Tab-separated table of C-alpha atoms in Angstrom:
chain	number	residue	atom	x	y	z
A	224	MET	CA	11.167	-25.862	-15.799
A	225	LYS	CA	7.701	-23.493	-17.121
A	226	ILE	CA	7.832	-20.245	-17.647
A	227	TRP	CA	4.540	-17.893	-16.965
A	228	THR	CA	3.745	-14.869	-18.135
A	229	SER	CA	1.096	-12.359	-17.547
A	230	GLU	CA	0.299	-8.041	-18.018
A	231	HIS	CA	-2.473	-6.336	-16.218
A	232	ILE	CA	-2.919	-2.764	-16.738
A	233	PHE	CA	-4.557	-0.576	-13.451
A	234	ASN	CA	-6.655	2.009	-14.161
A	235	HIS	CA	-4.455	4.438	-11.495
A	236	PRO	CA	-0.861	6.265	-11.943
A	237	TRP	CA	1.880	4.577	-11.558
A	238	GLU	CA	2.444	7.590	-7.946
A	239	LYS	CA	-0.624	6.159	-6.853
A	240	VAL	CA	-0.631	1.513	-7.498
A	241	VAL	CA	4.036	1.732	-6.129
A	242	GLU	CA	2.138	2.846	-3.225
A	243	ALA	CA	-0.582	0.213	-3.282
A	244	ALA	CA	2.392	-2.217	-4.456
A	245	TRP	CA	4.344	-1.222	-0.556
A	246	ARG	CA	-0.063	-1.658	1.402
A	247	LYS	CA	-0.436	-4.756	-0.518
A	248	TYR	CA	-0.312	-7.142	2.650
A	249	PRO	CA	-1.682	-7.958	4.941
A	250	ASN	CA	-5.412	-7.893	2.341
A	251	PRO	CA	-8.426	-9.564	3.262
A	252	MET	CA	-8.040	-10.934	-0.886
A	253	ASN	CA	-4.243	-13.066	0.042
A	254	PRO	CA	-4.352	-14.873	3.497
A	255	ALA	CA	-1.669	-17.229	1.154
A	256	VAL	CA	0.710	-14.143	2.919
A	257	ILE	CA	0.860	-14.414	6.142
A	258	GLY	CA	4.066	-11.923	7.048
A	259	ILE	CA	6.467	-9.658	5.542
A	260	ASP	CA	9.608	-7.806	7.967
A	261	VAL	CA	12.577	-5.122	5.578
A	262	VAL	CA	16.567	-6.249	5.971
A	263	ASP	CA	17.585	-3.349	4.161
A	264	ARG	CA	16.652	-0.877	2.931
A	265	LYS	CA	18.666	2.207	1.570
A	266	VAL	CA	18.507	4.772	-1.862
A	267	SER	CA	22.020	4.267	-4.143
A	268	GLU	CA	21.539	7.004	-6.938
A	269	GLY	CA	19.076	8.034	-6.132
A	270	VAL	CA	17.160	4.118	-6.340
A	271	LEU	CA	16.075	3.093	-3.343
A	272	LEU	CA	16.537	-0.833	-2.800
A	273	THR	CA	15.010	-2.711	-0.323
A	274	LYS	CA	15.399	-6.153	0.605
A	275	ARG	CA	12.511	-7.584	3.083
A	276	LEU	CA	11.587	-11.901	4.557
A	277	ILE	CA	8.089	-12.854	2.579
A	278	THR	CA	6.003	-16.424	5.250
A	279	SER	CA	3.727	-17.349	3.213
A	280	LYS	CA	1.181	-20.726	2.586
A	281	TRP	CA	1.207	-22.045	-0.441
A	282	GLY	CA	-1.444	-24.702	0.125
A	283	LEU	CA	-0.541	-27.703	-1.717
A	284	PRO	CA	-1.671	-31.025	-1.346
A	285	SER	CA	-0.788	-32.715	1.447
A	286	TRP	CA	1.309	-34.685	-1.093
A	287	ALA	CA	2.873	-32.112	-1.367
A	288	GLN	CA	3.939	-31.135	1.142
A	289	THR	CA	5.109	-33.649	1.837
A	290	ILE	CA	7.854	-34.281	-0.512
A	291	LEU	CA	8.638	-30.582	0.877
A	292	GLY	CA	9.286	-31.488	3.957
A	293	GLY	CA	6.551	-31.370	5.594
A	294	THR	CA	5.771	-27.443	5.553
A	295	ASN	CA	2.697	-25.818	4.741
A	296	ILE	CA	4.772	-22.689	5.691
A	297	PHE	CA	7.056	-21.243	2.957
A	298	TYR	CA	10.184	-18.569	3.214
A	299	ALA	CA	11.441	-15.837	0.075
A	300	LYS	CA	12.879	-13.026	-0.347
A	301	GLU	CA	12.195	-10.443	-1.902
A	302	CYS	CA	14.620	-7.489	-3.567
A	303	SER	CA	13.041	-4.381	-4.437
A	304	SER	CA	14.228	-1.604	-6.736
A	305	VAL	CA	11.556	1.971	-7.341
A	306	ASP	CA	13.251	4.842	-9.291
A	307	PRO	CA	10.762	7.287	-8.911
A	308	LYS	CA	12.643	9.547	-11.498
A	309	ALA	CA	12.306	6.865	-14.350
A	310	ARG	CA	9.156	5.437	-13.121
A	311	ILE	CA	9.929	2.059	-12.426
A	312	MET	CA	9.556	-0.375	-9.879
A	313	GLU	CA	10.519	-3.395	-9.848
A	314	MET	CA	9.933	-6.631	-7.496
A	315	LYS	CA	12.002	-10.689	-7.804
A	316	THR	CA	11.278	-13.129	-5.389
A	317	HIS	CA	12.831	-15.790	-4.745
A	318	ASN	CA	12.552	-19.197	-2.945
A	319	LEU	CA	14.620	-19.908	0.385
A	320	THR	CA	12.594	-22.900	1.498
A	321	ALA	CA	13.109	-26.192	-0.296
A	322	GLY	CA	16.027	-25.233	-3.040
A	323	SER	CA	17.037	-28.055	-3.261
A	324	ILE	CA	14.018	-29.120	-4.689
A	325	ILE	CA	12.019	-26.563	-6.307
A	326	ALA	CA	12.865	-23.407	-8.052
A	327	ILE	CA	9.843	-19.978	-7.555
A	328	ASP	CA	12.001	-16.591	-9.402
A	329	GLU	CA	9.166	-14.215	-9.714
A	330	THR	CA	9.172	-11.023	-11.602
A	331	LEU	CA	7.298	-7.781	-11.314
A	332	SER	CA	7.878	-4.560	-13.029
A	333	TYR	CA	5.728	-1.869	-12.906
A	334	GLU	CA	6.020	0.664	-15.526
A	335	PRO	CA	2.771	3.625	-17.035
A	336	HIS	CA	1.439	3.166	-19.186
A	337	PRO	CA	3.675	4.135	-22.679
A	338	GLU	CA	-0.134	5.158	-23.979
A	339	ASP	CA	-1.128	6.421	-20.744
A	340	PRO	CA	0.593	8.166	-18.492
A	341	GLY	CA	-2.809	7.733	-15.721
A	342	LYS	CA	-2.512	4.631	-16.137
A	343	THR	CA	0.758	2.024	-14.530
A	344	LYS	CA	1.134	-2.020	-16.537
A	345	LEU	CA	2.120	-4.924	-14.466
A	346	LYS	CA	4.169	-7.045	-15.928
A	347	GLN	CA	4.704	-11.120	-14.363
A	348	GLU	CA	7.170	-13.085	-15.193
A	349	ALA	CA	7.672	-16.798	-12.623
A	350	VAL	CA	9.937	-19.452	-14.182
A	351	VAL	CA	9.183	-22.961	-12.044
A	352	THR	CA	11.629	-25.342	-11.560
A	353	VAL	CA	11.283	-28.508	-9.913
A	354	LYS	CA	14.579	-31.266	-10.149
A	355	GLY	CA	15.254	-34.518	-8.013
A	356	ILE	CA	11.897	-35.494	-8.159
A	357	PRO	CA	9.578	-37.472	-9.277
A	358	LEU	CA	6.777	-35.818	-11.762
A	359	SER	CA	8.507	-33.198	-11.321
A	360	SER	CA	6.835	-31.532	-14.678
A	361	TYR	CA	2.981	-32.283	-12.207
A	362	PHE	CA	4.039	-30.389	-9.784
A	363	GLU	CA	5.683	-27.530	-11.520
A	364	GLY	CA	2.347	-27.463	-13.464
A	365	LEU	CA	0.175	-27.430	-10.215
A	366	VAL	CA	2.743	-24.802	-8.807
A	367	THR	CA	3.085	-22.216	-12.228
A	368	THR	CA	-1.495	-22.383	-11.481
A	369	ASN	CA	-0.987	-21.464	-7.437
A	370	ILE	CA	1.071	-18.539	-9.153
A	371	SER	CA	-1.722	-17.125	-11.798
A	372	HIS	CA	-3.871	-17.934	-8.841
A	373	ASN	CA	-2.371	-15.522	-7.069
A	374	ALA	CA	-1.278	-13.224	-9.135
A	375	ASN	CA	-4.901	-12.336	-9.517
A	376	LYS	CA	-5.484	-11.650	-5.948
A	377	GLY	CA	-2.882	-10.183	-6.111
A	378	ARG	CA	-4.033	-7.744	-8.621
A	379	GLN	CA	-7.499	-7.416	-6.708
A	380	ALA	CA	-6.125	-6.373	-3.565
A	381	ILE	CA	-3.874	-3.764	-5.605
A	382	GLU	CA	-7.315	-3.057	-6.387
A	383	TRP	CA	-8.803	-2.780	-2.362
A	384	VAL	CA	-5.527	-0.885	-0.725
A	385	ILE	CA	-5.580	1.838	-3.593
A	386	GLU	CA	-9.529	2.440	-2.009
A	387	LYS	CA	-8.732	2.373	0.948
A	388	ILE	CA	-5.809	4.294	0.439
A	389	GLU	CA	-8.631	6.957	-0.546
A	390	THR	CA	-11.207	5.887	1.710
A	391	GLU	CA	-8.014	7.820	4.274
A	392	VAL	CA	-7.269	10.628	2.254
A	393	GLU	CA	-11.004	11.564	2.293
A	394	ASP	CA	-11.365	11.202	5.995
A	395	LEU	CA	-8.102	12.971	6.506
A	396	LYS	CA	-9.943	16.065	4.996
A	397	THR	CA	-13.113	15.442	6.547
A	398	THR	CA	-10.920	15.813	9.841
A	399	ALA	CA	-9.373	18.905	8.332
A	400	ILE	CA	-12.259	21.494	7.421
A	401	LYS	CA	-14.085	19.596	10.748
A	402	SER	CA	-11.310	21.275	13.084
A	403	ILE	CA	-11.321	23.808	10.806
A	404	ASP	CA	-14.274	25.234	11.277
A	405	GLU	CA	-14.408	23.918	14.129
A	406	ILE	CA	-11.316	26.551	14.417
A	407	THR	CA	-13.486	29.319	13.434
A	408	LEU	CA	-16.550	29.138	15.595
A	409	ASN	CA	-14.523	29.074	19.140
A	410	ALA	CA	-11.956	32.287	17.348
A	411	LYS	CA	-15.651	33.985	15.785
A	412	LYS	CA	-17.570	33.419	20.140
A	413	SER	CA	-14.467	34.227	21.837
A	414	MET	CA	-14.220	37.349	19.708
A	415	ASP	CA	-18.031	38.138	20.596
A	416	ASP	CA	-16.926	37.409	23.910
A	417	LEU	CA	-14.175	39.592	24.214
A	418	SER	CA	-15.954	42.423	21.910
A	419	SER	CA	-19.173	42.158	24.765
A	420	ALA	CA	-16.746	42.494	27.231
A	421	ALA	CA	-15.134	45.533	26.063
A	422	LYS	CA	-18.443	46.971	25.004
A	423	LYS	CA	-19.869	46.505	29.103
A	424	SER	CA	-16.472	47.652	30.652
A	425	PHE	CA	-16.702	51.198	27.642
A	426	GLU	CA	-20.414	51.344	28.974
A	427	ASP	CA	-19.911	51.319	32.586
A	428	PHE	CA	-16.851	52.904	32.531
A	429	GLN	CA	-18.765	55.828	31.099
A	430	ILE	CA	-21.117	56.280	33.926
A	431	GLY	CA	-18.374	55.601	36.410
A	432	SER	CA	-17.099	58.622	34.915
A	433	THR	CA	-20.599	60.951	33.763
A	434	PRO	CA	-20.417	65.072	37.083
A	435	SER	CA	-23.818	63.882	39.519
A	436	SER	CA	-26.169	66.989	38.063
A	437	LYS	CA	-27.656	69.196	40.656
A	438	LYS	CA	-29.181	71.826	41.047
A	439	CYS	CA	-29.566	75.564	42.133
A	440	PRO	CA	-30.258	77.134	45.982
């Protein structure tokens, strides 16, 4: 059994990081994950509970794929909880593919930084256990290295998603301002046209109502 742990600080508030974590896939940094399906989702005592099926490619060498049944596509279940009051998000993942040979239990926890609420602390832990095959310790090390490599890509992906969200917000603001300006301009033009039409009608009325001048015989 091998245990891998890591911590990372995001220079963004918890709410923004959690939103990015939900929108993490797909991303160009970590193409290993090729599919995510929500299996169940509910709210219990104010906590959002979600179960998802994760489909990914591990990128293992051919000999390792042969040991695991000749496949490079792996499925895993993810159980997550988001407590907005306590401001804690936790994701736990366990592999379904090749479960009789290898067990991978990974936990990610997102919490506000204890000393700076404008930042978010990410804690990661992965426990890898391989049994029933030769070179099990070596295989555990190989999988752990792969997890570490993908974790780094995952953090980059979070930053990428946050930047994408901020760009979307700015685009919405720009579009909203442009729309308001267009509405204001059109309203002003309509009022000017209406005013001009009313003024013309009034002038025409005055001309039509003026008595004709008559000379004395």
